[in-house]
Coordinates of C-alpha atoms in Angstrom, one line a residue:
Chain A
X197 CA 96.0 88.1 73.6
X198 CA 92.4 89.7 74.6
X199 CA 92.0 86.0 76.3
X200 CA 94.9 86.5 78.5
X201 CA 94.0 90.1 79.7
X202 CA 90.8 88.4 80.7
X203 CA 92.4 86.2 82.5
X204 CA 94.5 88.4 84.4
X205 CA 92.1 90.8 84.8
X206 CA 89.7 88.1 86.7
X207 CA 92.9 86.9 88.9
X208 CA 93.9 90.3 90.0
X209 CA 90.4 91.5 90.3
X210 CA 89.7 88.5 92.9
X211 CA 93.3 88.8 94.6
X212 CA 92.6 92.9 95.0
X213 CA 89.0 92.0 96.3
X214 CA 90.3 90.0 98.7
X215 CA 91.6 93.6 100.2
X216 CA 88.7 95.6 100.3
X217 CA 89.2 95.9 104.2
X218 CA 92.1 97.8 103.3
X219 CA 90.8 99.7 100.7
X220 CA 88.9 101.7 103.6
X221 CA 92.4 102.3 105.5
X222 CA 93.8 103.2 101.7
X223 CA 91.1 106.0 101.0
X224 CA 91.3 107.8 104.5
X225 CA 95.5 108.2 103.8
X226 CA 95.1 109.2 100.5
X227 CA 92.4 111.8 101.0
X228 CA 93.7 113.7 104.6
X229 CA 96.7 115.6 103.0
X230 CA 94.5 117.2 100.3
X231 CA 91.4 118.1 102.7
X232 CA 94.1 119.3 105.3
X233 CA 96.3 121.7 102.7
X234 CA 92.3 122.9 101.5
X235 CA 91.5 123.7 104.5
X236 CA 94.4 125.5 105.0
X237 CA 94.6 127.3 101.4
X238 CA 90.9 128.4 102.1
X239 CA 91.4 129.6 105.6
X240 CA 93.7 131.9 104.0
X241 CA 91.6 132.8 101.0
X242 CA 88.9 133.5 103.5
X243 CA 90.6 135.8 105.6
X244 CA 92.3 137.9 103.1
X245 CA 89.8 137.7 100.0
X246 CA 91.9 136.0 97.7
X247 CA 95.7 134.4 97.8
X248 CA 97.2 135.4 94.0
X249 CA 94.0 136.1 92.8
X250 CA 92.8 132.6 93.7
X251 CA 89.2 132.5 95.5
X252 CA 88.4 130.6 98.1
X253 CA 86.5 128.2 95.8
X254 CA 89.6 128.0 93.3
X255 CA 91.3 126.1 95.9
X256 CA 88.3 124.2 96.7
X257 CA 87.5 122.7 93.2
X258 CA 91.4 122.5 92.5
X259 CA 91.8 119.7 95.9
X260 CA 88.6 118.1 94.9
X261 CA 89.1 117.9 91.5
X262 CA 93.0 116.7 92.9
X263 CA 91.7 114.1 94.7
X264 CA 90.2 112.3 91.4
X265 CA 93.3 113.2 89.2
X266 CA 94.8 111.5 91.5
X267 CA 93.1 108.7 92.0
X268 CA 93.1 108.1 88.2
X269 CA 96.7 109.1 87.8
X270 CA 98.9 107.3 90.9
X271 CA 99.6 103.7 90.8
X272 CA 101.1 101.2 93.8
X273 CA 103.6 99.3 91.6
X274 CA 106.3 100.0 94.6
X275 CA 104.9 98.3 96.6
X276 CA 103.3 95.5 94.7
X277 CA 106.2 94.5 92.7
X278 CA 109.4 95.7 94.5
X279 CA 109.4 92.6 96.8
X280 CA 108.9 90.1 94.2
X281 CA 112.3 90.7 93.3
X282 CA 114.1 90.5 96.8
X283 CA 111.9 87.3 97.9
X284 CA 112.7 85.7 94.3
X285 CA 108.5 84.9 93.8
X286 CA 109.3 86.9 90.5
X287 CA 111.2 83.9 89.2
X288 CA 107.5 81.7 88.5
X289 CA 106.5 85.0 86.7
X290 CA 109.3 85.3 84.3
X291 CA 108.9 82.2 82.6
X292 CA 105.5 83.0 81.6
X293 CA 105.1 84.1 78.2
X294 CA 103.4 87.1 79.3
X295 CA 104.9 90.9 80.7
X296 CA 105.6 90.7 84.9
X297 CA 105.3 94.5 84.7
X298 CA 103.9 96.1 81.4
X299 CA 101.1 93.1 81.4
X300 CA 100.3 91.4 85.0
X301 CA 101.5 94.4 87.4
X302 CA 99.4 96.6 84.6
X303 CA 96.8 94.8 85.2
X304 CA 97.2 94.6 88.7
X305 CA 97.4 98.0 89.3
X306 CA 94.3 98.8 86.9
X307 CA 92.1 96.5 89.0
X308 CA 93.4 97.8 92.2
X309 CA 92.6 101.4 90.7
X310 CA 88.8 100.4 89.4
X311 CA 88.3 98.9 93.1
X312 CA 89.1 102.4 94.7
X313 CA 86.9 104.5 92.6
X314 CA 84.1 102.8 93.4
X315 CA 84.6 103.4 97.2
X316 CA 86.2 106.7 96.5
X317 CA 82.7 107.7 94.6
X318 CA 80.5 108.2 97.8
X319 CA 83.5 109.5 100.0
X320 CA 84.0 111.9 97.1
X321 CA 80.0 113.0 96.9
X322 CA 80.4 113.6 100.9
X323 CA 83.6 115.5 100.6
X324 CA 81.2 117.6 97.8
X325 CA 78.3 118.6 100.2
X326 CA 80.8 119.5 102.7
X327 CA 82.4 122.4 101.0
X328 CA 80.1 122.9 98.5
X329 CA 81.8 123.7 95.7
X330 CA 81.0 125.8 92.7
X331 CA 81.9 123.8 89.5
X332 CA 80.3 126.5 87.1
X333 CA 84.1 126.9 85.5
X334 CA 84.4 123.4 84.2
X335 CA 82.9 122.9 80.5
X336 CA 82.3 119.3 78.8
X337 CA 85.1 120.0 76.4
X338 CA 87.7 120.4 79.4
X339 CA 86.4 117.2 81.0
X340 CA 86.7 115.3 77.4
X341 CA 90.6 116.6 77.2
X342 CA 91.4 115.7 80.4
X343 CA 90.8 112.1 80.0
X344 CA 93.6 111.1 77.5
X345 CA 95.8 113.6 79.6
X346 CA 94.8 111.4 82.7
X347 CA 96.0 108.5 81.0
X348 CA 99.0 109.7 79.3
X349 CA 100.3 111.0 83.0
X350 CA 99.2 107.2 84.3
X351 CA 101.0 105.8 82.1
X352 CA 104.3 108.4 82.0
X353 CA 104.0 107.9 85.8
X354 CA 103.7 103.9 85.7
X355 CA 106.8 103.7 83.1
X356 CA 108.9 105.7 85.6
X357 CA 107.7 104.3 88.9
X358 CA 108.1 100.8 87.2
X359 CA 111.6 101.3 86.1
X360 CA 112.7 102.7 89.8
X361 CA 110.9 99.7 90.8
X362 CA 113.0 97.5 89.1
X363 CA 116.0 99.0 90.5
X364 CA 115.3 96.3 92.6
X365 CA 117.1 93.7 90.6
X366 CA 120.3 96.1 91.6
X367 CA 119.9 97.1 95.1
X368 CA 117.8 96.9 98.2
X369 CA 117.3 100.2 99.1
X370 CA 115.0 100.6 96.3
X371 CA 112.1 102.0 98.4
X372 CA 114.7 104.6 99.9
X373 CA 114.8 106.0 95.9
X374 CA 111.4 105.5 95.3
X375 CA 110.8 107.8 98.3
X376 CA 113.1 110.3 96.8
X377 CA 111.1 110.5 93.4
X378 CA 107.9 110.6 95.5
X379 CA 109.3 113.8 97.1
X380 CA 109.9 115.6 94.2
X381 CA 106.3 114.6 92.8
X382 CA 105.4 116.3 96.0
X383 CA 107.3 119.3 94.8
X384 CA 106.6 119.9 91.6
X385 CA 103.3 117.8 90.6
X386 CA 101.3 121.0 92.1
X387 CA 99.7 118.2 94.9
X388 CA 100.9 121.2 97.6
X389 CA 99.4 124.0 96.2
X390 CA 98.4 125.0 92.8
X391 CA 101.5 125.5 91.0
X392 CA 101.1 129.1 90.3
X393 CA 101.8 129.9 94.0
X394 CA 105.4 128.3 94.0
X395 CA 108.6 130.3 93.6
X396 CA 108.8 131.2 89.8
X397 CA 111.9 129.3 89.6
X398 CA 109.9 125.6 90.3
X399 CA 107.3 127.0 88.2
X400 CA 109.5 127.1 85.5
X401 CA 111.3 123.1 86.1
X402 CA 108.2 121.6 86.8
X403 CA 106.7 122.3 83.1
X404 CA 109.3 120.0 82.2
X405 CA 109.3 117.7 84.2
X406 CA 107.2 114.7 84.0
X407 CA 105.0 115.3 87.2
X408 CA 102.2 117.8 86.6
X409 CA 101.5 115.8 84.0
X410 CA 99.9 113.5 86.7
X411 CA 98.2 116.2 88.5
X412 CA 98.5 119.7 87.5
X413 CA 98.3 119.6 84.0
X414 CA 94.6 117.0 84.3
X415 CA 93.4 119.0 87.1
X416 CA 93.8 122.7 84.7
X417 CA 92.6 120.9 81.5
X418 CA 89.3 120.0 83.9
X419 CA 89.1 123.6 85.5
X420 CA 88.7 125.2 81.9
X421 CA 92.3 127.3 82.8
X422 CA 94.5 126.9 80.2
X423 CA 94.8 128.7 77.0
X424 CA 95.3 126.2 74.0
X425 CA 99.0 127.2 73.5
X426 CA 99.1 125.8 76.7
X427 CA 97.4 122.8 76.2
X428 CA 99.2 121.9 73.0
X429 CA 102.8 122.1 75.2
X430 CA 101.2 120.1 77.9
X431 CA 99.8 117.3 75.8
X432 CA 103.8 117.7 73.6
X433 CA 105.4 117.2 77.3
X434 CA 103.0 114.3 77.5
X435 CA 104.0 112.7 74.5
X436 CA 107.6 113.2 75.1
X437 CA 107.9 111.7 78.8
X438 CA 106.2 108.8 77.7
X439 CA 108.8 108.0 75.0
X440 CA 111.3 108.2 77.7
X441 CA 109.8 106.5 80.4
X442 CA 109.4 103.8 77.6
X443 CA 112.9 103.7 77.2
X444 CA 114.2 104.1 80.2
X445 CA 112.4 101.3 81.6
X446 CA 113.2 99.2 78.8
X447 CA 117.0 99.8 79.6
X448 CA 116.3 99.1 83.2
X449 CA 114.4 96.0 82.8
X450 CA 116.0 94.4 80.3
X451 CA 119.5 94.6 82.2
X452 CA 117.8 94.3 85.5
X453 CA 116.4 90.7 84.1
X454 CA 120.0 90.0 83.1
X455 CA 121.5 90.1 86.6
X456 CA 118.3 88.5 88.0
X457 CA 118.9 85.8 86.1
X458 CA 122.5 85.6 86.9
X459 CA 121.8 85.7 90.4
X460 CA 119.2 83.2 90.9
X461 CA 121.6 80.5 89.3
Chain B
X253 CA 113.7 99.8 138.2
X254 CA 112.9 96.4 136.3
X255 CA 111.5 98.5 133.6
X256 CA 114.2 100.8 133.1
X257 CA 117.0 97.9 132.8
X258 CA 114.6 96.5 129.9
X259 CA 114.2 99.3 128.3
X260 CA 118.0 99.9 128.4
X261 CA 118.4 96.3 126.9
X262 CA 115.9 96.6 124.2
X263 CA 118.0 100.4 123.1
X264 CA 121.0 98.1 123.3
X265 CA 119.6 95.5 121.5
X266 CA 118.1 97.7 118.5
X267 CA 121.1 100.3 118.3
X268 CA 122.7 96.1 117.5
X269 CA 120.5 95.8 114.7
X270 CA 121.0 99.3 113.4
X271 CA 124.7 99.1 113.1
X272 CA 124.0 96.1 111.3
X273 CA 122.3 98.7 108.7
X274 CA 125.0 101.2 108.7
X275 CA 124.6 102.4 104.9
X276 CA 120.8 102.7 105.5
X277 CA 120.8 104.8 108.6
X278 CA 122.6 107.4 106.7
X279 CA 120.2 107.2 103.6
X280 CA 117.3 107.5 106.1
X281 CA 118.8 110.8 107.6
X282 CA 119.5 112.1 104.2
X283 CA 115.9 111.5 103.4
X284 CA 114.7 112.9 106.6
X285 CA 116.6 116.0 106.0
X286 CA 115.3 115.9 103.1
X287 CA 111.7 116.0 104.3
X288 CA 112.3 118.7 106.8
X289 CA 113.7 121.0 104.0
X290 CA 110.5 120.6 102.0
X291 CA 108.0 121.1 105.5
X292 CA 110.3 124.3 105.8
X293 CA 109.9 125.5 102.2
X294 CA 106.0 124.7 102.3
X295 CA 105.9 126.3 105.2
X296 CA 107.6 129.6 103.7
X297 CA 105.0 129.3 100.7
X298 CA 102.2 129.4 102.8
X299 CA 103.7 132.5 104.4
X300 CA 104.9 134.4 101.6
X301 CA 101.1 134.7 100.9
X302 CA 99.5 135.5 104.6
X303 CA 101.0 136.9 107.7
X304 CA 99.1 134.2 110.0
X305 CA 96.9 131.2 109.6
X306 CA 94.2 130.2 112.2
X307 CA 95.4 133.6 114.1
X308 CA 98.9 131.5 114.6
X309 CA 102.6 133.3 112.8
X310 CA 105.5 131.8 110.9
X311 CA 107.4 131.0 114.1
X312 CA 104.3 129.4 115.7
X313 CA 104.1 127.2 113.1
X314 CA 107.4 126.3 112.7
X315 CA 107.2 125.4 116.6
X316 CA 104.2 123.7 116.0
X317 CA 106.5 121.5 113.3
X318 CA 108.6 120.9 116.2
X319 CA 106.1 119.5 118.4
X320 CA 104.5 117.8 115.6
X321 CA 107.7 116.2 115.0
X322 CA 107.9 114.8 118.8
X323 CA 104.5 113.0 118.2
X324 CA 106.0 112.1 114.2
X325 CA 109.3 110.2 115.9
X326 CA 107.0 108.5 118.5
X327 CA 104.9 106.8 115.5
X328 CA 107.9 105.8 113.2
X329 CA 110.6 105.0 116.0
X330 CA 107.9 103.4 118.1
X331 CA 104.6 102.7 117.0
X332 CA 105.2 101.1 113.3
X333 CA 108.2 98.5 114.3
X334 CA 106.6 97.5 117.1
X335 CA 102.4 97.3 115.8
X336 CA 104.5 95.2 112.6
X337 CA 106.1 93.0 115.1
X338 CA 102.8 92.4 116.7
X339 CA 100.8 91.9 114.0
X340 CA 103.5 89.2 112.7
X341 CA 102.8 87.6 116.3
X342 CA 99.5 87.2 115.7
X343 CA 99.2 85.7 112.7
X344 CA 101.9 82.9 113.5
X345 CA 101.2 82.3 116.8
X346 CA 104.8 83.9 118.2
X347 CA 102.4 86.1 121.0
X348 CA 102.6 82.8 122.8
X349 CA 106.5 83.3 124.1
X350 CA 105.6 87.0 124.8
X351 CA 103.0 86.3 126.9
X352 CA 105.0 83.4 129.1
X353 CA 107.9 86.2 129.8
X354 CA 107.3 86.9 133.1
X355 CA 106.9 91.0 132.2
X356 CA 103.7 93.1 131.6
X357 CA 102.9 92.3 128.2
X358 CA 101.7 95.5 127.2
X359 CA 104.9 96.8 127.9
X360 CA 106.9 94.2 126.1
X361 CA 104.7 94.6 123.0
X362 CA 104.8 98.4 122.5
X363 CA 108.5 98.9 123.4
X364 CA 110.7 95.8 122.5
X365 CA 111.4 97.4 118.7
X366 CA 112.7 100.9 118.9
X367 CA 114.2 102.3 115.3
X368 CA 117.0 103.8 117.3
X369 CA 118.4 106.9 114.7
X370 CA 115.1 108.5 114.6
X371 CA 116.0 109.8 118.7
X372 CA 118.2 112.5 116.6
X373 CA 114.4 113.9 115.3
X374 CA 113.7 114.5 118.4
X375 CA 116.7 117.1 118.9
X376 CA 116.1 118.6 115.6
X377 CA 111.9 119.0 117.3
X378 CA 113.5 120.6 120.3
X379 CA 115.3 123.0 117.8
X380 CA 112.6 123.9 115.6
X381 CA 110.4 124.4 118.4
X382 CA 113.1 127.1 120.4
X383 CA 113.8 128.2 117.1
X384 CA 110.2 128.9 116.2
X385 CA 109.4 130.6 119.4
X386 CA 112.4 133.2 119.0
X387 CA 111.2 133.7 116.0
X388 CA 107.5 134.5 117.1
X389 CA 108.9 136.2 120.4
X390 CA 106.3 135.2 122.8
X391 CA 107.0 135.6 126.3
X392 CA 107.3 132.4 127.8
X393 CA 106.6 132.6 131.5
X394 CA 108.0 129.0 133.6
X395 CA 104.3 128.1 134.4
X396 CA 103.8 128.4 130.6
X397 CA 107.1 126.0 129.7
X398 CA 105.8 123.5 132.5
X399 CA 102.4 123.1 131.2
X400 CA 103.3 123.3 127.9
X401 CA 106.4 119.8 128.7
X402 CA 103.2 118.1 130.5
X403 CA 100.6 118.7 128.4
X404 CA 103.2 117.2 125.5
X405 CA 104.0 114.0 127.4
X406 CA 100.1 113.6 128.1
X407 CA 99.7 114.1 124.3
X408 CA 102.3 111.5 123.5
X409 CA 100.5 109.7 126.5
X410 CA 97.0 109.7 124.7
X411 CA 98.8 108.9 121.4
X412 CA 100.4 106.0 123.2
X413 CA 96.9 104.7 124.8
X414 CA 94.9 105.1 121.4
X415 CA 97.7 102.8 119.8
X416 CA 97.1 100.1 122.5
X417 CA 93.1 100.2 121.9
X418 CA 93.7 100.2 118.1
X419 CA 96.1 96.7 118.4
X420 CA 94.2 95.2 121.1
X421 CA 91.0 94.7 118.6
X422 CA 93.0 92.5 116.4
X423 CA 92.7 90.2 119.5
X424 CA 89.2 90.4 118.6
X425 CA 89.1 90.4 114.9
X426 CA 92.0 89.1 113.7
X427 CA 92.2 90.2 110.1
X428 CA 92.2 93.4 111.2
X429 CA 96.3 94.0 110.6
X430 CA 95.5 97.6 108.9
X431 CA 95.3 99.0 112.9
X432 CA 97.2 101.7 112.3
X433 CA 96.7 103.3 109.4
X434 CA 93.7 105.4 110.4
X435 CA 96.6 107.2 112.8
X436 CA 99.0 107.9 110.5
X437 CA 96.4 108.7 108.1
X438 CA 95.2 111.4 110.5
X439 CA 99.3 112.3 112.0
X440 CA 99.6 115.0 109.0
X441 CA 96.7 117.0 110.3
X442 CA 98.9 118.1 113.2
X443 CA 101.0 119.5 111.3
X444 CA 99.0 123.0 111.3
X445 CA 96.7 124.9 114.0
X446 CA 93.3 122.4 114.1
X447 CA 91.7 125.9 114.3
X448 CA 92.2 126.3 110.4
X449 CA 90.1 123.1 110.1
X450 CA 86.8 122.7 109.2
X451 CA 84.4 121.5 112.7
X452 CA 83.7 118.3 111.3
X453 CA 87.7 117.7 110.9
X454 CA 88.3 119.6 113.6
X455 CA 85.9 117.6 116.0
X456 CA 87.7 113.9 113.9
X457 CA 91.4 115.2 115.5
X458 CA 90.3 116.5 118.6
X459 CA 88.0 114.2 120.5
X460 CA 88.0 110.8 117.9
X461 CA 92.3 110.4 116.8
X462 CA 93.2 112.7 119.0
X463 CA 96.3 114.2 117.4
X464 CA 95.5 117.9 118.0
X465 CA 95.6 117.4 122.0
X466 CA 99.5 116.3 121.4
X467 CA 100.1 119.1 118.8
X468 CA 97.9 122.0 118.8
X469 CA 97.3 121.9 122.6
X470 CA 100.2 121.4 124.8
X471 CA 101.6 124.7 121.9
X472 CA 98.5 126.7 123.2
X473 CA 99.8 126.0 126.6
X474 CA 102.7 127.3 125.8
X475 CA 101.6 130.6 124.4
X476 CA 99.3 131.0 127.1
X477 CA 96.2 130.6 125.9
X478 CA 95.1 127.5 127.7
X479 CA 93.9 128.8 131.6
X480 CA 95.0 126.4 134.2
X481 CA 92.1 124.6 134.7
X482 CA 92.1 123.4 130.8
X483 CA 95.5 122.6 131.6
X484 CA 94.3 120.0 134.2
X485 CA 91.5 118.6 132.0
X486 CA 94.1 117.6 129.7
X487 CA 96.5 116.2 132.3
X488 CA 93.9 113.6 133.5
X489 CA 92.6 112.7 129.8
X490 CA 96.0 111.6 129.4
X491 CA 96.0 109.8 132.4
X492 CA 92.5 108.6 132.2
X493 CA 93.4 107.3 128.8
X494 CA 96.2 105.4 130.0
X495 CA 94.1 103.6 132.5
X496 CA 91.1 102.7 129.7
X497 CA 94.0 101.3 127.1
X498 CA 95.3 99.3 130.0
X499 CA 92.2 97.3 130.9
X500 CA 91.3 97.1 127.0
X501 CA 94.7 95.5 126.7
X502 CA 93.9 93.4 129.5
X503 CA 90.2 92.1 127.8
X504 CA 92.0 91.6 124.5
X505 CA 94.5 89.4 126.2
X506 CA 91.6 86.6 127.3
X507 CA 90.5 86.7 123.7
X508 CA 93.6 85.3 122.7
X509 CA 93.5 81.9 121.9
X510 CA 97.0 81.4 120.0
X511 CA 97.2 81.3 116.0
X512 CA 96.5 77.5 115.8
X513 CA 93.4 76.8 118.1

């Protein structure tokens, strides 16, 4: 088993490689909307003190700190899976004894993810002398929770992305859903704004739903803000979503591969 | 005239291909809708916590969402089918048949796909952009209005030429089928005053992607905080921008050597 992660690992480490052009292109889209709504959060700050008691150098540690959540926590499997299904290529795939998703398109997504850190690290140090923030807030202990959090909201976001993904076996407009999801991550992950400056009444969804688990919930746990009541629901809500994005995706895969199967015949 | 009966054909042709799409069209307005509820809403958050931003009010902004929009259709209706197209053409060789048609290429290239429902965004721009400035009631005087329509075509103008420059280097390296991105990557920023920026951001959207001389500017015209001769600076960068993308286009051309040679 170890021997075929290996193996995987090397393939989609040398097929991701292959990219590293692209990763360039990749890191400038993904970091703009975070430096632009900092900029914008701290222009406020700046001219009026503080925005909801949050300092100018709240929201500056919150979007850097975002910007590695983030990185850690997203994943591509949209758009490095979706197509496999409409072109058929996924048919070679599924008669290998291994996972298309939960083993190669892990993998995949893994390798693409440990490519982009290591060009995100110096982009990241630059971003860090150019607004100079002031880190004192964040303790060892905060950073040590945050890591299983980051992977628990990977992995809650992979399940569900994966299982839209594979909405694919039903209809085309898959990427038209996926979009819709991605908009609602956008409202209620806390990517926009910390969430405590939202109406109460998305304050009060979002703890439920499975989204600031990828990026507010991390991003807290690494500023030292949450009180351990609050930790102990977040890391619950954790657990939770990633039961049902287990089991959702199950259901969706398993009849999905069903109709696949049916249709290539 | 040539030009405006091929234009005409290519809307006929691609309103064709739409229709063919029906169910889609109406998913992709849903969405869009969709979108514009959220830019409203974050736009409402921002404001529920300041009275301005970068000296500019809630209706400014929501103007400025309207003339960002303009620039946002001309990237997605436009620049994407068309730079996807192109790329395709230059990977397997298909540039050859555009180059024998007996039309300047760089016109052919950059208008041939058009993604015909996205026109309606540019209504709902023209409504945010009224709606904003009720909202914000500043005088608009007719000099104002004039400069502020020119200065937005001359935007869309410099938009236009940096597109050309970026696809004419993949006649130079080839590989390089990721010519856009750094655009759209930087599109967002327009989305509020650059004056909220930091310089080094600032200086990235004025003078290197210019998407702040299509957004942020031809709106300061419009207030009135642009005197005319700023105004006219602008005019001929667009127009002097035109000309550069035009002979880059034209260099780029003799590279080509077809996909199999």
């Amino acid at each position: 088993m170890l021997k075929i992660f290996q193996r995987l690992w090397q393939v989609n480490w040398a097929e991701q490689w292959q990219y590293r052009a692209n990763l360039i292109m990749y890191l400038l889209y993904w970091l703009v909307s975070p430096v632009i709504y900092l900029s914008v959060w701290t222009s406020i700050a700046n001219s009026k003190g503080s925005v909801n008691g949050l300092t100018a150098n709240d929201f500056i540690t919150y979007y850097l700190t975002l910007l590695i959540v983030d990185q850690i926590t997203s994943n591509i499997v949209i758009h490095t899976f979706a197509y496999k299904v409409q072109d058929g290529s996924l048919s070679g795939e599924l008669i290998r004894p291994i996972h298309p998703m939960l083993t190669n398109a892990l993998v995949n997504n893994i390798a693409f993810k440990a490519l982009t850190i290591m060009g995100f690290i110096p982009v990241w140090i630059v971003l860090f002398f150019l607004f100079k923030p002031d880190f004192s807030n964040v303790s060892l202990i905060g950073i040590l929770l945050s890591i299983p959090a980051m992977i628990i909201g990977f992995f809650v976001g992979f399940l569900l992305t994966a299982a839209i993904t594979s909405l694919a076996f039903w209809t085309t407009r898959v990427y038209s859903i996926h979009e819709f999801y991605y908009a609602l991550m956008v409202l209620f992950s806390g990517q926009f704004v910390p969430l405590t400056l939202m109406p109460k009444i998305i304050q009060d969804i979002a703890q439920y739903l499975p989204y600031q688990l990828q990026i507010y919930f991390p991003i807290q746990l690494i500023l030292g803000k949450l009180s351990s009541a609050q930790i102990i629901q977040g890391y619950a809500m954790g657990m939770i979503w990633l039961v049902i994005g287990l089991v959702i995706f199950n259901w969706v895969w398993r009849n999905g591969v069903k109709r696949y199967s049916a249709v290539g015949a | 005239m040539n030009t405006l009966k091929l234009l005409s054909a290519f809307l006929k042709v691609n309103i064709q291909m739409s229709l063919a799409y029906r169910t889609d069209t109406v998913v992709n307005i849903l969405l869009n809708i969709m979108w514009l509820g959220w830019e409203l809403l974050s736009l409402g958050i921002i404001f529920s916590n300041t009275e301005t931003i970068g000296g500019w009010g809630f209706g400014e902004l929501i103007a400025l969402l309207g003339v960002f929009r303009l620039i946002h259709t001309l990237m997605i209706a436009l620049i994407w089918p068309n730079t996807e197209k192109f790329n395709q053409s230059i990977r397997d060789g298909s540039m050859d048949y555009t180059l024998l048609q007996p039309i300047n290429s760089m016109f052919l290239v950059t208008f041939s796909r058009i993604t015909v429902w996205r026109i309606w965004d540019l209504v709902l721009a023209a409504v945010l952009i009224v709606v904003g400035l009720n909202m914000a009631g500043d005088i608009v005087t007719p000099l104002n209005l004039l400069s502020f329509l020119l200065l937005t075509v001359s935007g869309g103008v410099v938009i236009y030429s940096l597109w050309i420059v970026l696809i004419a280097l993949t006649f130079w390296f080839t590989k390089f089928d990721n010519n856009v991105t750094i655009l759209q990557a930087l599109l967002d920023a327009g989305r509020y005053p650059v004056t909220v920026y930091p310089v080094w951001l600032r200086i990235i959207v004025t003078f290197i992607i210019p998407i702040a001389v299509a957004t942020t500017i031809p709106l300061q015209a419009l207030r009135g905080d642009l005197n005319l001769s700023r105004v006219l600076i602008f005019l001929v960068v667009g127009i002097v921008s035109f000309l550069i993308a035009s002979q880059v286009w034209k260099a780029g051309l003799k590279r080509y050597s077809g996909a199999s040679s």
